[in-house]
Every structure is written in structure tokens, then in C-alpha cells.
Amino acid sequence: MAGRPSSRDVIIGAAEKLVAEQGAAHLTFDALCQETGISKGGLLYHFANKDALLAAMLERMVAQFDQLRAHFRDQLNDDPRKELKSILLASLNSDAECAQLSSGMLAVAANNPELLEPLQSHVRQTFETIKNATADSQLAELLFFSVHGARLFEQLQLCQHCQADREQFAQKLMVLVDSIGDTD
């Protein structure tokens, strides 16, 4: 049985909801006080400033991706290409709210690029995994970029059919991954 979420988790969840629904410009401690019922002092106890909150939100996004990737990796237990497949499937299957949140977070991070460090580190690790997981790392990277291009189109609401065709896209990706040779 899971206990109640911590105040810190409640604050991050409310911040994610505000960014996803209203955009990053509406993420203020006053708005969070209204959303959570936690006093400004309570918010400041957990997060010294808005940048600290944004950093925690980015770290949580990375952790959620890692959990989703582990889920796919477990499902693909005997597949020799499970590392690459789990990366692509986790990237592709982040929900629409996450896409909206990512857009808002990137807009905020554009004002303070240092906030992107957790994501930059995660991407570097992901590319290292891709490089080590396949004999044709260029094709694997191309597939990774393809998934993130589709996600970016969704985030920017440029492509209405991207989400509707996601299952077919995922199936085709898996066929392409299977065509990549094994590592030496």
C-alpha cells in the first residue's frame, strides 16, 4: 500500500499540471499556493526558488522516462535489441501531457540553459547506450532522432496524425531495429 505523496511530490505534480495546462509563464509560487494549499513558506522550504523547482521537474521527467524504459526493457527480456527498442518505445510512448509539459519546460529553460543539464546528461547517456547496443549506431541514432522529431511535432501541435498513427510508427520502428546487425 502506497502512502500519501510527500509535499515535495505534490508541489512538483501541481507545477507540472500548471505548465501543461496553462504554459510555463503561469508557473508562479502564488499559483502553486492556490493549486496545492501549501503556503509560500512551505513551497520555499522545499524549493529555494523557481529554478530549483524547474530543475526538480526536469529530474522527475528523466526518472519517469527511465521507469518507462525499464518497463519496456523488462517486456523485451529475451530480445537482443531490447536496449535500443526500450529507448525508442519509451520516447514514443510518453503521454500527451508530458509532451505539453516538455514544451513548457523547454521554453522556461531557454531563459536559463543551465536548467537543461539533467536532460543533457541523460541524452549523453542515451547516445552512449545506443552506440554500444548496435552494430549500426548511425541507423540507431537516426531512428532515435525520428522518434524525437515526431514527438516535437506533437509538442508544437504541428502534426495531428502523429499521435493517431503512433502504433503503426512503433511497429515500423521495431522492424527497422530488427534489421540492424548485432554488436561484435
mmCIF file of C-alpha atoms in Angstrom:
data_model
loop_
_atom_site.group_PDB
_atom_site.id
_atom_site.type_symbol
_atom_site.label_atom_id
_atom_site.label_comp_id
_atom_site.label_asym_id
_atom_site.label_seq_id
_atom_site.Cartn_x
_atom_site.Cartn_y
_atom_site.Cartn_z
ATOM 1 C CA MET A 1 0.000 0.000 0.000
ATOM 2 C CA ALA A 2 1.432 3.355 -1.012
ATOM 3 C CA GLY A 3 1.408 6.200 1.476
ATOM 4 C CA ARG A 4 0.472 9.774 0.864
ATOM 5 C CA PRO A 5 2.723 11.634 -1.543
ATOM 6 C CA SER A 6 5.220 13.978 0.085
ATOM 7 C CA SER A 7 4.620 17.725 -0.015
ATOM 8 C CA ARG A 8 7.573 17.943 -2.406
ATOM 9 C CA ASP A 9 5.894 15.490 -4.811
ATOM 10 C CA VAL A 10 2.573 17.325 -4.502
ATOM 11 C CA ILE A 11 4.289 20.606 -5.366
ATOM 12 C CA ILE A 12 6.080 19.118 -8.384
ATOM 13 C CA GLY A 13 2.851 17.486 -9.583
ATOM 14 C CA ALA A 14 0.954 20.755 -9.278
ATOM 15 C CA ALA A 15 3.739 22.615 -11.088
ATOM 16 C CA GLU A 16 3.657 20.062 -13.910
ATOM 17 C CA LYS A 17 -0.106 20.436 -14.163
ATOM 18 C CA LEU A 18 0.118 24.235 -14.308
ATOM 19 C CA VAL A 19 2.782 24.157 -17.025
ATOM 20 C CA ALA A 20 0.913 21.518 -19.058
ATOM 21 C CA GLU A 21 -2.447 23.295 -18.840
ATOM 22 C CA GLN A 22 -1.505 26.980 -18.840
ATOM 23 C CA GLY A 23 2.082 27.231 -20.024
ATOM 24 C CA ALA A 24 5.334 27.931 -18.282
ATOM 25 C CA ALA A 25 4.611 31.645 -17.853
ATOM 26 C CA HIS A 26 1.845 30.779 -15.378
ATOM 27 C CA LEU A 27 4.141 28.794 -13.101
ATOM 28 C CA THR A 28 4.457 31.047 -10.077
ATOM 29 C CA PHE A 29 4.687 30.322 -6.383
ATOM 30 C CA ASP A 30 1.408 32.203 -5.924
ATOM 31 C CA ALA A 31 -0.317 29.932 -8.440
ATOM 32 C CA LEU A 32 1.200 26.898 -6.703
ATOM 33 C CA CYS A 33 -0.086 28.123 -3.335
ATOM 34 C CA GLN A 34 -3.586 28.264 -4.802
ATOM 35 C CA GLU A 35 -3.255 24.881 -6.509
ATOM 36 C CA THR A 36 -1.761 22.992 -3.561
ATOM 37 C CA GLY A 37 -2.982 24.847 -0.479
ATOM 38 C CA ILE A 38 0.622 24.947 0.696
ATOM 39 C CA SER A 39 1.885 28.290 1.986
ATOM 40 C CA LYS A 40 4.600 30.202 0.194
ATOM 41 C CA GLY A 41 6.896 29.413 3.124
ATOM 42 C CA GLY A 42 6.117 25.724 2.644
ATOM 43 C CA LEU A 43 6.978 25.974 -1.038
ATOM 44 C CA LEU A 44 10.224 27.786 -0.247
ATOM 45 C CA TYR A 45 11.106 25.117 2.314
ATOM 46 C CA HIS A 46 11.175 22.541 -0.485
ATOM 47 C CA PHE A 47 12.368 24.770 -3.337
ATOM 48 C CA ALA A 48 14.522 27.832 -2.679
ATOM 49 C CA ASN A 49 13.379 29.433 -5.929
ATOM 50 C CA LYS A 50 11.607 28.767 -9.212
ATOM 51 C CA ASP A 51 14.792 27.463 -10.853
ATOM 52 C CA ALA A 52 15.145 24.813 -8.134
ATOM 53 C CA LEU A 53 11.550 23.759 -8.775
ATOM 54 C CA LEU A 54 12.126 23.629 -12.539
ATOM 55 C CA ALA A 55 15.264 21.540 -12.030
ATOM 56 C CA ALA A 56 13.281 19.106 -9.875
ATOM 57 C CA MET A 57 10.595 18.905 -12.562
ATOM 58 C CA LEU A 58 13.204 18.063 -15.209
ATOM 59 C CA GLU A 59 14.777 15.449 -12.946
ATOM 60 C CA ARG A 60 11.357 13.874 -12.419
ATOM 61 C CA MET A 61 10.748 13.787 -16.189
ATOM 62 C CA VAL A 62 14.042 11.928 -16.626
ATOM 63 C CA ALA A 63 13.132 9.495 -13.828
ATOM 64 C CA GLN A 64 9.709 8.831 -15.382
ATOM 65 C CA PHE A 65 11.342 8.155 -18.756
ATOM 66 C CA ASP A 66 13.775 5.750 -17.098
ATOM 67 C CA GLN A 67 10.877 3.916 -15.425
ATOM 68 C CA LEU A 68 9.022 3.613 -18.726
ATOM 69 C CA ARG A 69 12.178 2.422 -20.436
ATOM 70 C CA ALA A 70 12.731 -0.214 -17.714
ATOM 71 C CA HIS A 71 9.141 -1.370 -18.227
ATOM 72 C CA PHE A 72 9.734 -1.899 -21.959
ATOM 73 C CA ARG A 73 13.133 -3.482 -21.348
ATOM 74 C CA ASP A 74 11.503 -5.988 -18.976
ATOM 75 C CA GLN A 75 8.867 -6.808 -21.599
ATOM 76 C CA LEU A 76 11.602 -7.374 -24.190
ATOM 77 C CA ASN A 77 13.623 -9.582 -21.866
ATOM 78 C CA ASP A 78 14.922 -12.062 -24.469
ATOM 79 C CA ASP A 79 15.181 -9.631 -27.385
ATOM 80 C CA PRO A 80 18.818 -8.987 -28.366
ATOM 81 C CA ARG A 81 17.872 -5.416 -29.316
ATOM 82 C CA LYS A 82 15.974 -4.639 -26.120
ATOM 83 C CA GLU A 83 18.194 -1.672 -25.193
ATOM 84 C CA LEU A 84 17.511 0.269 -28.382
ATOM 85 C CA LYS A 85 13.878 -0.830 -28.564
ATOM 86 C CA SER A 86 13.228 0.209 -24.959
ATOM 87 C CA ILE A 87 14.726 3.658 -25.623
ATOM 88 C CA LEU A 88 12.619 4.185 -28.743
ATOM 89 C CA LEU A 89 9.397 2.841 -27.233
ATOM 90 C CA ALA A 90 9.779 4.885 -24.050
ATOM 91 C CA SER A 91 10.472 8.005 -26.099
ATOM 92 C CA LEU A 92 7.478 7.356 -28.297
ATOM 93 C CA ASN A 93 5.052 6.446 -25.521
ATOM 94 C CA SER A 94 5.370 9.447 -23.265
ATOM 95 C CA ASP A 95 1.822 10.733 -22.872
ATOM 96 C CA ALA A 96 0.434 13.908 -24.398
ATOM 97 C CA GLU A 97 0.536 15.780 -21.073
ATOM 98 C CA CYS A 98 4.257 15.023 -20.889
ATOM 99 C CA ALA A 99 4.661 16.487 -24.375
ATOM 100 C CA GLN A 100 2.916 19.685 -23.311
ATOM 101 C CA LEU A 101 4.985 19.805 -20.139
ATOM 102 C CA SER A 102 8.189 19.290 -22.105
ATOM 103 C CA SER A 103 7.333 22.195 -24.384
ATOM 104 C CA GLY A 104 6.664 24.473 -21.447
ATOM 105 C CA MET A 105 9.780 23.370 -19.614
ATOM 106 C CA LEU A 106 11.938 23.929 -22.669
ATOM 107 C CA ALA A 107 10.521 27.418 -23.044
ATOM 108 C CA VAL A 108 11.480 28.182 -19.450
ATOM 109 C CA ALA A 109 14.870 26.514 -19.809
ATOM 110 C CA ALA A 110 15.593 28.676 -22.844
ATOM 111 C CA ASN A 111 15.810 31.561 -20.403
ATOM 112 C CA ASN A 112 18.226 29.606 -18.191
ATOM 113 C CA PRO A 113 20.025 26.915 -20.247
ATOM 114 C CA GLU A 114 21.768 25.622 -17.123
ATOM 115 C CA LEU A 115 18.440 24.062 -16.157
ATOM 116 C CA LEU A 116 18.796 21.660 -19.071
ATOM 117 C CA GLU A 117 21.837 19.916 -17.558
ATOM 118 C CA PRO A 118 19.865 16.902 -16.232
ATOM 119 C CA LEU A 119 18.367 16.383 -19.694
ATOM 120 C CA GLN A 120 21.684 16.936 -21.445
ATOM 121 C CA SER A 121 23.338 14.359 -19.211
ATOM 122 C CA HIS A 122 20.510 11.919 -19.810
ATOM 123 C CA VAL A 123 20.747 12.371 -23.586
ATOM 124 C CA ARG A 124 24.531 11.823 -23.492
ATOM 125 C CA GLN A 125 23.989 8.569 -21.588
ATOM 126 C CA THR A 126 21.257 7.528 -24.015
ATOM 127 C CA PHE A 127 23.537 8.077 -27.013
ATOM 128 C CA GLU A 128 26.260 6.045 -25.319
ATOM 129 C CA THR A 129 23.773 3.216 -24.782
ATOM 130 C CA ILE A 130 22.659 3.413 -28.418
ATOM 131 C CA LYS A 131 26.273 3.375 -29.597
ATOM 132 C CA ASN A 132 27.027 0.258 -27.554
ATOM 133 C CA ALA A 133 23.764 -1.545 -28.301
ATOM 134 C CA THR A 134 24.017 -1.942 -32.069
ATOM 135 C CA ALA A 135 26.491 -2.554 -34.848
ATOM 136 C CA ASP A 136 24.979 0.287 -36.878
ATOM 137 C CA SER A 137 24.850 3.124 -34.380
ATOM 138 C CA GLN A 138 24.185 5.672 -37.145
ATOM 139 C CA LEU A 139 20.934 3.963 -38.112
ATOM 140 C CA ALA A 140 20.028 3.579 -34.451
ATOM 141 C CA GLU A 141 20.636 7.295 -33.883
ATOM 142 C CA LEU A 142 18.575 8.107 -36.978
ATOM 143 C CA LEU A 143 15.662 6.126 -35.508
ATOM 144 C CA PHE A 144 16.096 7.926 -32.183
ATOM 145 C CA PHE A 145 16.023 11.302 -33.952
ATOM 146 C CA SER A 146 12.969 10.187 -35.905
ATOM 147 C CA VAL A 147 11.051 9.419 -32.720
ATOM 148 C CA HIS A 148 12.008 12.720 -31.150
ATOM 149 C CA GLY A 149 11.134 14.593 -34.319
ATOM 150 C CA ALA A 150 7.650 13.079 -34.215
ATOM 151 C CA ARG A 151 7.367 13.992 -30.525
ATOM 152 C CA LEU A 152 8.479 17.552 -31.242
ATOM 153 C CA PHE A 153 5.799 17.859 -33.924
ATOM 154 C CA GLU A 154 3.268 16.727 -31.315
ATOM 155 C CA GLN A 155 4.613 19.149 -28.714
ATOM 156 C CA LEU A 156 4.339 22.052 -31.111
ATOM 157 C CA GLN A 157 0.954 20.774 -32.313
ATOM 158 C CA LEU A 158 2.211 20.680 -35.894
ATOM 159 C CA CYS A 159 1.116 17.136 -36.631
ATOM 160 C CA GLN A 160 -2.358 15.905 -35.728
ATOM 161 C CA HIS A 161 -1.870 12.427 -37.178
ATOM 162 C CA CYS A 162 1.387 11.735 -35.292
ATOM 163 C CA GLN A 163 -0.443 10.570 -32.179
ATOM 164 C CA ALA A 164 -3.094 8.657 -34.119
ATOM 165 C CA ASP A 165 -0.502 6.779 -36.168
ATOM 166 C CA ARG A 166 1.839 6.120 -33.235
ATOM 167 C CA GLU A 167 1.170 2.365 -33.059
ATOM 168 C CA GLN A 168 1.943 1.856 -36.756
ATOM 169 C CA PHE A 169 5.010 4.065 -36.395
ATOM 170 C CA ALA A 170 6.197 1.981 -33.418
ATOM 171 C CA GLN A 171 5.694 -1.267 -35.340
ATOM 172 C CA LYS A 172 7.701 0.021 -38.294
ATOM 173 C CA LEU A 173 10.445 1.238 -35.947
ATOM 174 C CA MET A 174 10.718 -2.223 -34.394
ATOM 175 C CA VAL A 175 11.033 -3.803 -37.857
ATOM 176 C CA LEU A 176 13.836 -1.349 -38.667
ATOM 177 C CA VAL A 177 15.570 -2.071 -35.343
ATOM 178 C CA ASP A 178 15.388 -5.792 -36.102
ATOM 179 C CA SER A 179 17.180 -5.110 -39.407
ATOM 180 C CA ILE A 180 20.203 -3.688 -37.578
ATOM 181 C CA GLY A 181 23.063 -6.158 -37.154
ATOM 182 C CA ASP A 182 24.278 -7.294 -33.742
ATOM 183 C CA THR A 183 27.239 -5.733 -31.984
ATOM 184 C CA ASP A 184 30.543 -7.548 -32.254
#
